[in-house]
Amino acid sequence: MTADTTRSARRPRDRKAQLATAAADLFRKRGYHAVGVNDIAAAVGITGPGMYRHFQNKQAVLGYVLLTGVDRLATRLNGVLAGFSDPASGLRPLLLEAAETSIEHRDLTALWRWQGRHLHQADQKELIRRTGVLLAGWQSGLRALRPELSDGDAMLLCFAALSVYGSVGDHHAAPARARFAELLADLAESVVRCAGVPAPGGSARPRPAPAASRREELLSAATRLFRDHGFHAVSMEDIGAAAGIAGPSIYRHFAGKSDILLAAGRRMADRLALGLADCTTAATSPRDALHRLARSYVDTVLRSDDLIAVYANEIGNLPERDAKELRRLQRAYVAEWARLLREQNPALNDAEARVVVQAALTVVNDLPRTRGITDRPGLADELTALAVCLLDR
C-alpha cells in the first residue's frame, strides 16, 4: 500500500463537514475577518493546504455552512408547512418546529444573521433564492390563514416571525428547553396574528439634530461602511473618501478606526439610555413604560439604523476594556426592559423575560433593513405595533 493510499484511507469521509463545523464555530466566536484558513484547518488537525482539497477559500466555507444550514431548515419545515392555513392543527406544529430548529442551530442562526454579508456574490444570490422559496411558503400559508392581508402585509408579518426566531442568535438567555421552544412559538404566533394597535405612549420628545460637523460626517460615513462591509474590511482611507476628507485630516478627529467604533458605540448607548429615562419617567405603569419604550426604540432605530447595526455587531472588534463596557451598557438596557416586563407579567422568569424583550428588539432592528419593507409609509407605527404585540402576549 502506498503512502498516498494510506493517507487517503485515514482521511475521514466527513472531513468537509468537520471543516464546515469548525469554521462556523470560529466565525461565530471571532468574526469572519479574524479567522484564517490555517485556523480552520488546525481546528480539525490538518494543515492549511489540506483544507483546499475541500474548499477553495474560507469564503467558500462560509457559503457551504450557510447554504447547507438553509437546506436543513427547509427540510424540517416543509413537512409541516402545508398545514399553515389550518389554525386548528397546522399553525402550531409549524411554529413549534421552527422554534426547535432555531434553538438547536442557535450558533448557525447568529452566523447567518451577522456574517452572511461576507459571502461570495454568487452564494449571496443563491442564499436569497433559497430563503425566498421558504419565505414564499410562509406567505402563502399566512394568506390562507388571514385572507384579509395584502401581499405586503403578509410579507411584513412573515419577516417579523423569522426575526423572532433569529433573535435567539443575538443573546444567551436559556430558559428550560421545552419552555424555550414553546415561548418562541407563542411569540411567533403573536406576530402572525397581530392585527395592529394604536401607536402607544407617543414618541419620545423630539430633539433637534445639530448641524453636521466634520467629525460627525466621518462618524456617519464610518458607521455606514462598518455596517455594510464589516469593521476589518474598512480602512481609514475608505472612511475619509466616503466623507470627502483626504489623508491625515482624518486623524484630527479620530486616532484610528477603533476610536471611531468606540464613539459610534457610545453614541448609540447614550441615545438608548436617554430614551429609557424619558419613557420610565413619564410612564404611569410598567405596561405604559413598555409601550412608550417600544415607540422610543422604533424612533431611535429609524434615525440611527447604521449605528444600531454597528452597536449590535461590531463592538467585539474594540479593545477588551471598551468592548466590555459597551456590552455592560447593552445588558443593562435589556435588563430594564425585562424588569418592567416581569412587573407586568410575573409568570415570566428572568430568562423568559429576556427572550421576549430580545425578540421585540430584533424585530425592530431587522425589518427596516429588509427589502420590500423599508419604504412602507407606516413602518414606524407597524414596528411599534409588532413590538407591543410581543410584549403584551
CSV table of C-alpha atoms in Angstrom, one decimal:
chain,number,residue,atom,x,y,z
A,1,MET,CA,0.0,0.0,0.0
A,2,THR,CA,1.5,3.4,-1.0
A,3,ALA,CA,1.8,6.4,1.4
A,4,ASP,CA,-0.8,8.3,-0.6
A,5,THR,CA,-3.2,5.4,-0.3
A,6,THR,CA,-2.6,5.2,3.4
A,7,ARG,CA,-3.3,8.9,3.9
A,8,SER,CA,-6.5,8.6,1.8
A,9,ALA,CA,-7.6,5.7,3.9
A,10,ARG,CA,-7.1,7.6,7.1
A,11,ARG,CA,-8.8,10.7,5.9
A,12,PRO,CA,-12.3,10.9,7.4
A,13,ARG,CA,-15.1,10.8,4.9
A,14,ASP,CA,-16.8,13.6,6.7
A,15,ARG,CA,-13.8,15.9,6.6
A,16,LYS,CA,-15.7,18.6,4.6
A,17,ALA,CA,-18.4,18.6,7.2
A,18,GLN,CA,-15.8,18.7,10.0
A,19,LEU,CA,-14.1,21.8,8.4
A,20,ALA,CA,-17.5,23.5,8.0
A,21,THR,CA,-18.5,22.9,11.6
A,22,ALA,CA,-15.1,24.2,12.9
A,23,ALA,CA,-15.2,27.2,10.6
A,24,ALA,CA,-18.8,28.1,11.8
A,25,ASP,CA,-17.6,28.0,15.4
A,26,LEU,CA,-14.6,30.1,14.7
A,27,PHE,CA,-16.5,32.7,12.6
A,28,ARG,CA,-19.1,33.0,15.4
A,29,LYS,CA,-16.6,33.4,18.1
A,30,ARG,CA,-14.0,35.7,16.4
A,31,GLY,CA,-15.8,37.1,13.4
A,32,TYR,CA,-15.2,36.3,9.8
A,33,HIS,CA,-12.2,38.5,9.2
A,34,ALA,CA,-10.3,37.4,12.3
A,35,VAL,CA,-10.3,33.7,11.1
A,36,GLY,CA,-7.8,32.4,8.6
A,37,VAL,CA,-7.6,29.2,6.6
A,38,ASN,CA,-4.9,27.8,8.8
A,39,ASP,CA,-7.1,28.4,11.9
A,40,ILE,CA,-9.9,26.4,10.4
A,41,ALA,CA,-7.5,23.6,9.3
A,42,ALA,CA,-5.8,23.5,12.7
A,43,ALA,CA,-9.2,23.1,14.4
A,44,VAL,CA,-9.7,19.7,12.8
A,45,GLY,CA,-6.0,18.7,13.0
A,46,ILE,CA,-4.8,19.2,9.4
A,47,THR,CA,-2.6,21.7,7.6
A,48,GLY,CA,-3.8,24.7,5.7
A,49,PRO,CA,-3.1,23.2,2.3
A,50,GLY,CA,-5.2,20.2,3.3
A,51,MET,CA,-8.3,22.4,3.5
A,52,TYR,CA,-8.0,23.3,-0.2
A,53,ARG,CA,-8.9,19.7,-1.1
A,54,HIS,CA,-12.4,20.6,0.1
A,55,PHE,CA,-12.8,24.3,-0.2
A,56,GLN,CA,-11.3,26.9,-2.5
A,57,ASN,CA,-11.0,29.5,0.3
A,58,LYS,CA,-12.7,30.5,3.6
A,59,GLN,CA,-15.4,32.4,1.8
A,60,ALA,CA,-16.4,29.1,0.1
A,61,VAL,CA,-16.5,27.5,3.6
A,62,LEU,CA,-18.9,30.2,4.8
A,63,GLY,CA,-21.1,29.7,1.8
A,64,TYR,CA,-21.2,26.0,2.3
A,65,VAL,CA,-22.1,26.4,6.0
A,66,LEU,CA,-25.0,28.9,5.4
A,67,LEU,CA,-26.4,27.2,2.3
A,68,THR,CA,-26.5,23.7,3.9
A,69,GLY,CA,-28.0,25.3,7.0
A,70,VAL,CA,-30.9,26.8,5.0
A,71,ASP,CA,-31.4,23.4,3.3
A,72,ARG,CA,-31.7,21.7,6.7
A,73,LEU,CA,-34.2,24.3,7.9
A,74,ALA,CA,-36.3,23.9,4.7
A,75,THR,CA,-36.2,20.1,5.0
A,76,ARG,CA,-37.5,20.3,8.6
A,77,LEU,CA,-40.2,22.9,7.9
A,78,ASN,CA,-41.5,21.7,4.6
A,79,GLY,CA,-43.2,18.7,6.2
A,80,VAL,CA,-45.4,20.9,8.4
A,81,LEU,CA,-45.7,24.0,6.1
A,82,ALA,CA,-48.7,22.6,4.2
A,83,GLY,CA,-50.8,22.8,7.3
A,84,PHE,CA,-50.1,26.5,8.0
A,85,SER,CA,-53.5,27.6,6.7
A,86,ASP,CA,-55.3,25.4,9.3
A,87,PRO,CA,-55.3,27.3,12.6
A,88,ALA,CA,-56.7,24.3,14.4
A,89,SER,CA,-53.9,21.9,13.5
A,90,GLY,CA,-51.4,23.3,11.1
A,91,LEU,CA,-50.1,26.5,12.5
A,92,ARG,CA,-48.8,25.4,15.9
A,93,PRO,CA,-46.8,22.5,14.7
A,94,LEU,CA,-45.1,24.7,12.1
A,95,LEU,CA,-44.3,27.4,14.7
A,96,LEU,CA,-43.0,24.9,17.2
A,97,GLU,CA,-40.9,23.1,14.6
A,98,ALA,CA,-39.3,26.4,13.6
A,99,ALA,CA,-38.7,27.3,17.2
A,100,GLU,CA,-37.0,24.0,18.0
A,101,THR,CA,-34.9,24.3,14.8
A,102,SER,CA,-33.8,27.8,15.7
A,103,ILE,CA,-32.7,26.7,19.2
A,104,GLU,CA,-30.9,23.6,18.0
A,105,HIS,CA,-29.0,25.7,15.4
A,106,ARG,CA,-28.6,28.8,17.5
A,107,ASP,CA,-25.0,29.4,16.5
A,108,LEU,CA,-25.8,29.0,12.9
A,109,THR,CA,-28.6,31.5,13.2
A,110,ALA,CA,-26.2,34.0,14.6
A,111,LEU,CA,-23.7,33.3,11.8
A,112,TRP,CA,-26.4,33.7,9.2
A,113,ARG,CA,-27.6,37.0,10.6
A,114,TRP,CA,-24.2,38.7,11.1
A,115,GLN,CA,-21.6,37.1,8.8
A,116,GLY,CA,-23.7,36.4,5.7
A,117,ARG,CA,-22.6,39.8,4.2
A,118,HIS,CA,-19.2,38.2,3.7
A,119,LEU,CA,-20.4,35.6,1.2
A,120,HIS,CA,-19.3,35.5,-2.4
A,121,GLN,CA,-21.8,37.3,-4.6
A,122,ALA,CA,-23.0,34.0,-6.2
A,123,ASP,CA,-23.5,32.4,-2.8
A,124,GLN,CA,-25.4,35.5,-1.6
A,125,LYS,CA,-27.7,35.3,-4.6
A,126,GLU,CA,-28.3,31.6,-4.0
A,127,LEU,CA,-28.9,32.1,-0.3
A,128,ILE,CA,-31.5,34.8,-1.2
A,129,ARG,CA,-33.1,32.4,-3.7
A,130,ARG,CA,-33.4,29.5,-1.3
A,131,THR,CA,-34.7,31.6,1.6
A,132,GLY,CA,-37.1,33.3,-0.8
A,133,VAL,CA,-38.6,29.9,-1.7
A,134,LEU,CA,-39.0,29.1,2.0
A,135,LEU,CA,-40.5,32.5,2.7
A,136,ALA,CA,-42.9,32.2,-0.2
A,137,GLY,CA,-44.3,29.1,1.5
A,138,TRP,CA,-44.8,31.0,4.7
A,139,GLN,CA,-46.5,33.9,2.9
A,140,SER,CA,-48.8,31.6,1.0
A,141,GLY,CA,-49.8,29.8,4.2
A,142,LEU,CA,-50.3,33.1,6.1
A,143,ARG,CA,-52.5,34.5,3.3
A,144,ALA,CA,-54.7,31.4,3.5
A,145,LEU,CA,-54.9,31.8,7.3
A,146,ARG,CA,-55.6,35.5,7.1
A,147,PRO,CA,-57.1,36.2,3.7
A,148,GLU,CA,-57.6,39.9,4.6
A,149,LEU,CA,-53.9,40.5,4.4
A,150,SER,CA,-52.3,42.1,1.3
A,151,ASP,CA,-49.1,40.5,-0.1
A,152,GLY,CA,-47.1,43.3,1.5
A,153,ASP,CA,-48.7,42.8,4.9
A,154,ALA,CA,-48.2,39.1,4.8
A,155,MET,CA,-44.5,39.6,3.9
A,156,LEU,CA,-44.1,42.0,6.9
A,157,LEU,CA,-45.6,39.5,9.3
A,158,CYS,CA,-43.6,36.6,7.9
A,159,PHE,CA,-40.3,38.5,8.2
A,160,ALA,CA,-41.3,39.6,11.7
A,161,ALA,CA,-41.8,35.9,12.7
A,162,LEU,CA,-38.5,35.0,11.2
A,163,SER,CA,-36.9,37.8,13.2
A,164,VAL,CA,-38.4,36.3,16.4
A,165,TYR,CA,-36.7,33.0,15.6
A,166,GLY,CA,-33.5,34.8,14.5
A,167,SER,CA,-33.4,36.7,17.8
A,168,VAL,CA,-32.0,33.6,19.6
A,169,GLY,CA,-28.7,34.3,17.8
A,170,ASP,CA,-28.4,37.7,19.5
A,171,HIS,CA,-28.4,36.7,23.1
A,172,HIS,CA,-27.5,33.8,25.5
A,173,ALA,CA,-30.7,33.6,27.6
A,174,ALA,CA,-31.6,30.0,28.0
A,175,PRO,CA,-34.9,29.0,29.6
A,176,ALA,CA,-35.6,25.3,30.1
A,177,ARG,CA,-35.5,23.7,26.6
A,178,ALA,CA,-39.2,22.7,26.3
A,179,ARG,CA,-40.3,26.1,27.7
A,180,PHE,CA,-37.9,27.9,25.4
A,181,ALA,CA,-39.4,26.4,22.3
A,182,GLU,CA,-43.0,26.9,23.5
A,183,LEU,CA,-42.2,30.6,24.3
A,184,LEU,CA,-40.7,31.2,20.9
A,185,ALA,CA,-43.6,29.6,19.2
A,186,ASP,CA,-46.0,31.8,21.3
A,187,LEU,CA,-44.1,34.9,20.3
A,188,ALA,CA,-44.1,34.0,16.6
A,189,GLU,CA,-47.9,33.3,16.8
A,190,SER,CA,-48.4,36.7,18.4
A,191,VAL,CA,-46.7,38.2,15.4
A,192,VAL,CA,-48.5,36.3,12.6
A,193,ARG,CA,-51.9,37.1,14.3
A,194,CYS,CA,-51.0,40.7,15.1
A,195,ALA,CA,-53.9,42.9,14.0
A,196,GLY,CA,-52.1,46.2,14.7
A,197,VAL,CA,-52.7,48.5,17.6
A,198,PRO,CA,-52.8,52.3,18.0
A,199,ALA,CA,-49.3,53.7,18.4
A,200,PRO,CA,-48.9,53.7,22.2
A,201,GLY,CA,-47.4,56.3,24.5
A,202,GLY,CA,-46.4,58.8,21.9
A,203,SER,CA,-42.9,59.4,20.6
A,204,ALA,CA,-40.0,60.4,22.8
A,205,ARG,CA,-39.5,64.2,23.0
A,206,PRO,CA,-38.1,65.3,19.7
A,207,ARG,CA,-34.6,66.7,19.8
A,208,PRO,CA,-33.3,68.9,17.0
A,209,ALA,CA,-30.3,67.4,15.2
A,210,PRO,CA,-27.2,69.5,15.4
A,211,ALA,CA,-25.6,70.7,12.2
A,212,ALA,CA,-23.2,68.0,10.9
A,213,SER,CA,-19.6,68.8,11.8
A,214,ARG,CA,-16.6,67.3,10.0
A,215,ARG,CA,-16.3,64.8,12.9
A,216,GLU,CA,-20.0,63.9,12.6
A,217,GLU,CA,-19.6,63.4,8.8
A,218,LEU,CA,-16.7,61.0,9.5
A,219,LEU,CA,-18.7,59.1,12.2
A,220,SER,CA,-21.7,58.8,9.9
A,221,ALA,CA,-19.6,57.6,6.9
A,222,ALA,CA,-17.7,55.1,9.1
A,223,THR,CA,-20.7,53.5,10.7
A,224,ARG,CA,-22.3,53.1,7.3
A,225,LEU,CA,-19.2,51.4,5.9
A,226,PHE,CA,-18.8,49.2,9.1
A,227,ARG,CA,-22.4,48.1,8.7
A,228,ASP,CA,-22.1,47.2,5.0
A,229,HIS,CA,-18.7,45.7,4.9
A,230,GLY,CA,-17.6,44.9,8.5
A,231,PHE,CA,-15.0,46.6,10.6
A,232,HIS,CA,-12.0,44.8,9.3
A,233,ALA,CA,-12.8,45.3,5.7
A,234,VAL,CA,-12.9,49.1,6.0
A,235,SER,CA,-9.8,51.3,6.1
A,236,MET,CA,-9.3,54.8,7.3
A,237,GLU,CA,-8.8,55.8,3.7
A,238,ASP,CA,-12.2,54.3,2.8
A,239,ILE,CA,-13.8,56.4,5.6
A,240,GLY,CA,-12.1,59.6,4.5
A,241,ALA,CA,-13.1,59.1,0.9
A,242,ALA,CA,-16.7,58.4,1.9
A,243,ALA,CA,-16.7,61.6,3.9
A,244,GLY,CA,-14.8,63.6,1.3
A,245,ILE,CA,-11.8,64.0,3.6
A,246,ALA,CA,-8.3,63.0,2.4
A,247,GLY,CA,-5.3,61.7,4.2
A,248,PRO,CA,-4.0,63.0,7.5
A,249,SER,CA,-7.0,65.3,8.1
A,250,ILE,CA,-9.0,62.3,9.4
A,251,TYR,CA,-6.6,62.0,12.4
A,252,ARG,CA,-7.5,65.5,13.6
A,253,HIS,CA,-10.8,64.0,14.7
A,254,PHE,CA,-10.1,60.3,15.5
A,255,ALA,CA,-7.0,58.5,16.5
A,256,GLY,CA,-7.9,55.4,14.4
A,257,LYS,CA,-10.7,53.0,13.4
A,258,SER,CA,-11.2,51.7,17.0
A,259,ASP,CA,-11.6,55.3,18.2
A,260,ILE,CA,-14.4,55.8,15.6
A,261,LEU,CA,-16.1,52.5,16.5
A,262,LEU,CA,-16.0,53.3,20.2
A,263,ALA,CA,-17.5,56.8,19.5
A,264,ALA,CA,-20.3,55.1,17.5
A,265,GLY,CA,-21.0,52.6,20.3
A,266,ARG,CA,-21.1,55.3,22.9
A,267,ARG,CA,-23.4,57.4,20.8
A,268,MET,CA,-25.9,54.6,20.4
A,269,ALA,CA,-25.7,53.7,24.1
A,270,ASP,CA,-26.4,57.4,25.0
A,271,ARG,CA,-29.4,57.6,22.7
A,272,LEU,CA,-30.9,54.4,24.1
A,273,ALA,CA,-30.3,55.5,27.7
A,274,LEU,CA,-31.9,58.9,27.1
A,275,GLY,CA,-35.0,57.2,25.6
A,276,LEU,CA,-35.2,54.8,28.5
A,277,ALA,CA,-35.1,57.6,31.0
A,278,ASP,CA,-37.7,59.7,29.2
A,279,CYS,CA,-40.1,56.7,29.0
A,280,THR,CA,-39.8,55.5,32.5
A,281,THR,CA,-40.2,59.0,33.9
A,282,ALA,CA,-43.4,59.7,32.0
A,283,ALA,CA,-44.9,56.2,32.4
A,284,THR,CA,-47.9,55.5,34.7
A,285,SER,CA,-47.4,51.7,34.9
A,286,PRO,CA,-44.9,49.1,33.8
A,287,ARG,CA,-47.2,48.3,30.8
A,288,ASP,CA,-47.3,52.0,29.8
A,289,ALA,CA,-43.5,52.2,30.2
A,290,LEU,CA,-43.0,49.3,27.9
A,291,HIS,CA,-45.4,50.7,25.3
A,292,ARG,CA,-43.5,54.0,25.4
A,293,LEU,CA,-40.2,52.2,25.2
A,294,ALA,CA,-41.4,50.3,22.1
A,295,ARG,CA,-42.2,53.6,20.4
A,296,SER,CA,-39.0,55.2,21.6
A,297,TYR,CA,-36.9,52.3,20.4
A,298,VAL,CA,-38.5,52.3,17.0
A,299,ASP,CA,-37.9,56.1,16.6
A,300,THR,CA,-34.3,55.7,17.7
A,301,VAL,CA,-33.6,52.8,15.3
A,302,LEU,CA,-35.2,54.5,12.3
A,303,ARG,CA,-33.0,57.5,12.8
A,304,SER,CA,-29.9,55.5,13.8
A,305,ASP,CA,-30.0,52.5,11.5
A,306,ASP,CA,-26.3,52.3,10.8
A,307,LEU,CA,-25.4,53.0,14.5
A,308,ILE,CA,-27.7,50.2,15.8
A,309,ALA,CA,-26.2,47.7,13.4
A,310,VAL,CA,-22.7,48.6,14.4
A,311,TYR,CA,-23.6,48.6,18.1
A,312,ALA,CA,-25.1,45.2,17.9
A,313,ASN,CA,-22.5,43.5,15.7
A,314,GLU,CA,-19.1,45.2,15.7
A,315,ILE,CA,-18.2,46.1,19.3
A,316,GLY,CA,-16.3,42.8,19.7
A,317,ASN,CA,-13.6,44.5,17.5
A,318,LEU,CA,-12.9,47.0,20.2
A,319,PRO,CA,-10.1,46.6,22.8
A,320,GLU,CA,-11.3,44.3,25.5
A,321,ARG,CA,-11.9,47.0,28.1
A,322,ASP,CA,-14.0,49.2,25.8
A,323,ALA,CA,-16.0,46.2,24.4
A,324,LYS,CA,-16.7,45.0,28.0
A,325,GLU,CA,-18.0,48.5,28.9
A,326,LEU,CA,-20.4,48.7,25.9
A,327,ARG,CA,-21.6,45.2,26.5
A,328,ARG,CA,-22.4,46.1,30.1
A,329,LEU,CA,-24.5,49.0,28.8
A,330,GLN,CA,-26.3,46.7,26.3
A,331,ARG,CA,-27.1,44.2,29.1
A,332,ALA,CA,-28.3,47.0,31.4
A,333,TYR,CA,-30.6,48.4,28.8
A,334,VAL,CA,-32.2,45.0,28.1
A,335,ALA,CA,-32.4,44.2,31.8
A,336,GLU,CA,-34.5,47.3,32.4
A,337,TRP,CA,-37.0,46.2,29.8
A,338,ALA,CA,-37.0,42.7,31.3
A,339,ARG,CA,-37.6,44.1,34.8
A,340,LEU,CA,-40.6,46.1,33.5
A,341,LEU,CA,-41.9,43.1,31.7
A,342,ARG,CA,-41.7,40.9,34.8
A,343,GLU,CA,-43.6,43.5,36.8
A,344,GLN,CA,-46.3,43.4,34.1
A,345,ASN,CA,-46.2,39.6,33.8
A,346,PRO,CA,-44.9,38.0,37.0
A,347,ALA,CA,-45.4,34.5,35.5
A,348,LEU,CA,-42.2,35.1,33.5
A,349,ASN,CA,-38.8,34.4,35.0
A,350,ASP,CA,-35.8,36.5,34.1
A,351,ALA,CA,-34.5,34.3,31.3
A,352,GLU,CA,-38.0,34.1,29.7
A,353,ALA,CA,-38.5,37.9,30.0
A,354,ARG,CA,-35.2,38.5,28.2
A,355,VAL,CA,-36.2,36.1,25.4
A,356,VAL,CA,-39.4,38.2,24.9
A,357,VAL,CA,-37.5,41.5,25.0
A,358,GLN,CA,-34.8,40.4,22.6
A,359,ALA,CA,-37.5,39.2,20.2
A,360,ALA,CA,-39.2,42.6,20.2
A,361,LEU,CA,-35.9,44.4,19.8
A,362,THR,CA,-34.8,42.1,17.0
A,363,VAL,CA,-38.0,42.6,15.0
A,364,VAL,CA,-37.5,46.4,15.2
A,365,ASN,CA,-33.8,46.1,14.3
A,366,ASP,CA,-34.4,43.8,11.3
A,367,LEU,CA,-37.4,45.0,9.4
A,368,PRO,CA,-36.1,48.5,8.5
A,369,ARG,CA,-33.2,46.7,6.8
A,370,THR,CA,-35.4,44.2,4.8
A,371,ARG,CA,-36.0,44.7,1.1
A,372,GLY,CA,-39.7,45.3,0.4
A,373,ILE,CA,-40.4,46.6,3.8
A,374,THR,CA,-38.0,49.6,4.3
A,375,ASP,CA,-40.2,52.0,2.3
A,376,ARG,CA,-43.6,51.2,3.8
A,377,PRO,CA,-45.2,54.6,4.7
A,378,GLY,CA,-46.5,53.5,8.1
A,379,LEU,CA,-43.5,51.5,9.1
A,380,ALA,CA,-42.9,53.2,12.4
A,381,ASP,CA,-46.4,52.5,13.6
A,382,GLU,CA,-46.2,48.9,12.3
A,383,LEU,CA,-43.0,48.2,14.1
A,384,THR,CA,-44.4,49.7,17.3
A,385,ALA,CA,-47.5,47.5,17.0
A,386,LEU,CA,-45.4,44.4,16.4
A,387,ALA,CA,-43.2,45.1,19.4
A,388,VAL,CA,-46.3,45.7,21.6
A,389,CYS,CA,-47.9,42.5,20.4
A,390,LEU,CA,-44.8,40.6,21.6
A,391,LEU,CA,-44.6,42.4,24.9
A,392,ASP,CA,-48.3,42.1,25.7
A,393,ARG,CA,-48.7,38.4,24.6
